[in-house]
Short mmCIF file of C-alpha atoms in Angstrom, two decimals:
data_model
loop_
_atom_site.label_atom_id
_atom_site.label_comp_id
_atom_site.label_asym_id
_atom_site.label_seq_id
_atom_site.Cartn_x
_atom_site.Cartn_y
_atom_site.Cartn_z
CA MET A 427 41.31 151.19 212.28
CA GLN A 428 44.51 153.04 211.37
CA PRO A 429 44.89 156.66 212.49
CA PHE A 430 46.69 159.14 210.30
CA ILE A 431 48.45 162.33 211.37
CA ARG A 432 47.96 165.71 209.73
CA ASN A 433 49.08 169.01 211.25
CA GLU A 434 50.09 167.18 214.42
CA VAL A 435 46.50 166.22 215.19
CA ILE A 436 45.55 162.55 215.13
CA HIS A 437 42.50 161.83 212.99
CA ILE A 438 40.78 158.48 212.90
CA ALA A 439 40.32 157.42 209.29
CA ARG A 440 36.58 156.87 209.00
CA THR A 441 34.19 157.64 206.20
CA LYS A 442 30.41 158.02 205.96
CA PHE A 443 30.13 154.21 205.77
CA ASN A 444 32.64 153.71 208.63
CA VAL A 445 35.04 152.02 206.23
CA ASP A 446 38.42 151.85 207.92
CA LYS A 447 40.56 149.48 205.86
CA ASP A 448 43.11 150.35 203.16
CA THR A 449 42.84 154.04 203.99
CA GLU A 450 46.23 154.87 202.47
CA LYS A 451 44.98 154.05 198.96
CA ARG A 452 41.91 156.24 199.46
CA THR A 453 43.60 159.26 201.04
CA CYS A 454 44.49 162.57 199.39
CA ASP A 455 45.33 165.84 201.19
CA GLY A 456 44.65 164.06 204.48
CA ILE A 457 41.08 163.27 203.43
CA VAL A 458 39.98 159.63 203.55
CA PHE A 459 37.46 158.92 200.80
CA ASP A 460 34.88 156.14 200.68
CA SER A 461 36.45 154.76 197.51
CA ILE A 462 39.58 155.00 195.41
CA LEU A 463 37.42 156.29 192.56
CA GLU A 464 36.16 159.22 194.69
CA MET A 465 39.72 160.04 195.72
CA LYS A 466 40.89 160.00 192.08
CA PHE A 467 38.04 162.31 191.02
CA TYR A 468 39.02 164.74 193.78
CA ARG A 469 42.71 164.53 192.85
CA ASP A 470 42.35 164.53 189.06
CA VAL A 471 39.32 166.79 188.51
CA VAL A 472 38.38 168.88 191.54
CA LEU A 473 41.83 170.01 192.68
CA PRO A 474 43.10 171.13 189.23
CA LYS A 475 39.86 173.03 188.54
CA LYS A 476 40.05 174.63 192.00
CA GLU A 477 43.63 175.71 191.35
CA SER A 478 42.72 177.15 187.92
CA GLY A 479 39.80 179.10 189.38
CA GLU A 480 37.13 177.19 187.43
CA ILE A 481 35.81 175.82 190.74
CA THR A 482 35.24 178.58 193.30
CA TYR A 483 33.90 176.43 196.14
CA TYR A 484 33.34 172.76 196.92
CA GLU A 485 32.16 170.58 199.76
CA LEU A 486 32.67 166.89 200.37
CA GLN A 487 29.95 164.68 201.86
CA LYS A 488 27.21 167.36 201.84
CA LYS A 489 23.98 166.14 203.40
CA TYR A 490 20.54 166.62 201.82
CA ILE A 491 17.13 165.77 203.22
CA LEU A 492 15.08 163.93 200.61
CA GLN A 493 12.01 163.46 202.80
CA ASP A 494 11.35 165.08 206.14
CA GLY A 495 10.90 162.99 209.25
CA PHE A 496 7.42 162.60 210.70
CA GLU A 497 5.39 160.83 213.35
CA ARG A 498 3.03 157.95 212.68
CA ASN A 499 0.93 156.27 215.34
CA GLY A 500 3.08 157.88 218.02
CA LYS A 501 6.32 156.59 216.49
CA LYS A 502 8.98 158.86 215.11
CA VAL A 503 10.02 158.11 211.53
CA LEU A 504 13.45 159.48 210.66
CA PRO A 505 13.99 161.60 207.55
CA ILE A 506 15.37 160.06 204.37
CA THR A 507 18.77 161.62 203.80
CA TYR A 508 21.34 161.55 201.06
CA ILE A 509 25.02 162.39 201.35
CA ALA A 510 26.54 163.71 198.13
CA ASP A 511 30.15 162.92 197.34
CA PHE A 512 30.80 166.41 195.93
CA TYR A 513 28.99 169.75 195.95
CA ILE A 514 30.71 172.09 193.48
CA GLU A 515 30.22 175.77 192.62
CA TYR A 516 31.83 177.04 189.40
CA SER A 517 33.11 180.50 188.49
CA ASP A 518 30.30 180.85 185.90
CA GLY A 519 27.67 180.40 188.65
CA ARG A 520 26.79 176.76 187.93
CA VAL A 521 26.24 174.39 190.83
CA GLU A 522 26.65 170.63 190.55
CA VAL A 523 26.07 167.82 192.98
CA ILE A 524 28.15 164.83 191.95
CA ASP A 525 28.08 161.25 193.10
CA ILE A 526 30.89 158.97 191.95
CA LYS A 527 29.44 155.66 190.82
CA GLY A 528 30.90 152.35 189.85
CA CYS A 529 27.72 150.28 189.91
CA PRO A 530 24.68 151.88 191.57
CA ASP A 531 22.41 149.73 193.70
CA THR A 532 18.62 150.05 193.95
CA THR A 533 18.86 152.41 196.94
CA ALA A 534 21.11 154.79 194.96
CA LYS A 535 18.66 154.71 192.04
CA LEU A 536 15.73 155.50 194.33
CA LYS A 537 17.58 158.30 196.11
CA ARG A 538 18.54 159.84 192.76
CA LYS A 539 14.86 160.02 191.80
CA LEU A 540 14.00 161.57 195.16
CA PHE A 541 16.84 164.08 194.79
CA TRP A 542 15.70 165.09 191.30
CA TYR A 543 12.16 165.59 192.63
CA LYS A 544 13.10 167.52 195.78
CA TYR A 545 15.89 169.63 194.22
CA PRO A 546 14.86 170.12 190.55
CA ASP A 547 17.07 173.19 190.06
CA ILE A 548 20.30 171.46 191.10
CA ASP A 549 22.34 169.68 188.43
CA TYR A 550 22.80 166.24 190.02
CA GLN A 551 25.00 163.78 188.16
CA TRP A 552 26.52 160.38 188.55
CA ILE A 553 30.10 160.44 187.30
CA THR A 554 32.29 157.43 186.62
CA TYR A 555 35.63 156.62 185.04
CA VAL A 556 35.87 154.41 181.98
CA LYS A 557 39.31 154.37 180.42
CA LYS A 558 38.22 152.96 177.05
CA PHE A 559 35.62 155.77 176.70
CA GLY A 560 38.12 158.52 177.47
CA GLY A 561 38.17 158.81 181.26
CA TRP A 562 35.71 160.71 183.44
CA GLY A 563 32.15 161.13 182.26
CA ASN A 564 28.47 160.90 182.97
CA TYR A 565 27.48 157.42 184.16
CA ASP A 566 24.25 157.38 182.14
CA ASP A 567 26.03 158.46 178.93
CA PHE A 568 28.59 155.68 179.35
CA ASN A 569 25.84 153.11 179.95
CA LYS A 570 24.03 154.27 176.82
CA LEU A 571 27.28 153.91 174.87
CA ARG A 572 27.85 150.42 176.33
CA ARG A 573 24.35 149.34 175.27
CA GLU A 574 24.91 150.66 171.74
CA ILE A 575 28.20 148.76 171.46
CA LYS A 576 26.51 145.60 172.75
CA ARG A 577 23.68 145.96 170.19
CA GLN A 578 26.21 146.45 167.39
CA ARG A 579 28.05 143.28 168.44
CA GLU A 580 24.77 141.33 168.52
CA VAL A 581 23.87 142.58 165.02
CA GLU A 582 27.31 141.59 163.72
CA GLU A 583 27.04 138.15 165.33
CA ASN A 584 23.60 137.63 163.78
CA LYS A 585 24.97 138.56 160.34
CA GLU A 586 27.75 136.00 160.75
CA GLU A 587 25.22 133.27 161.61
CA ILE A 588 23.23 133.90 158.42
#
């Protein structure tokens, strides 16, 4: 684990997943992100919008409780929690919770459903970066576009076979 120094205080570079390798590539403004993609979103989207005044407030790694803890047969069951990559408030009053996704696993998909159920009034999005589709955008929109392109290719290949 490599420490980094900011304002003469030594900070240990750890993230929510206790990832401690290659921190230099994932660091911006002294913040170590869980992924390079998260760091780039912060650097390329959040910071410029904060400087322009479009974003009035943001938090990194905000924790949400998706299901409260409880007791069963005398055993304590911990709550189901979710840690959002970005919580953003905009100057027009909108609030977004953003998770940066490359390829979501089944746990992420389940937690997204739980989040939508528990916090229906919060705009929760998965954002990703796809250069050939123009950069940053909604993960689900990009996947829909990918499927359409794949279908078009399959149709064209079928025409060629005939």
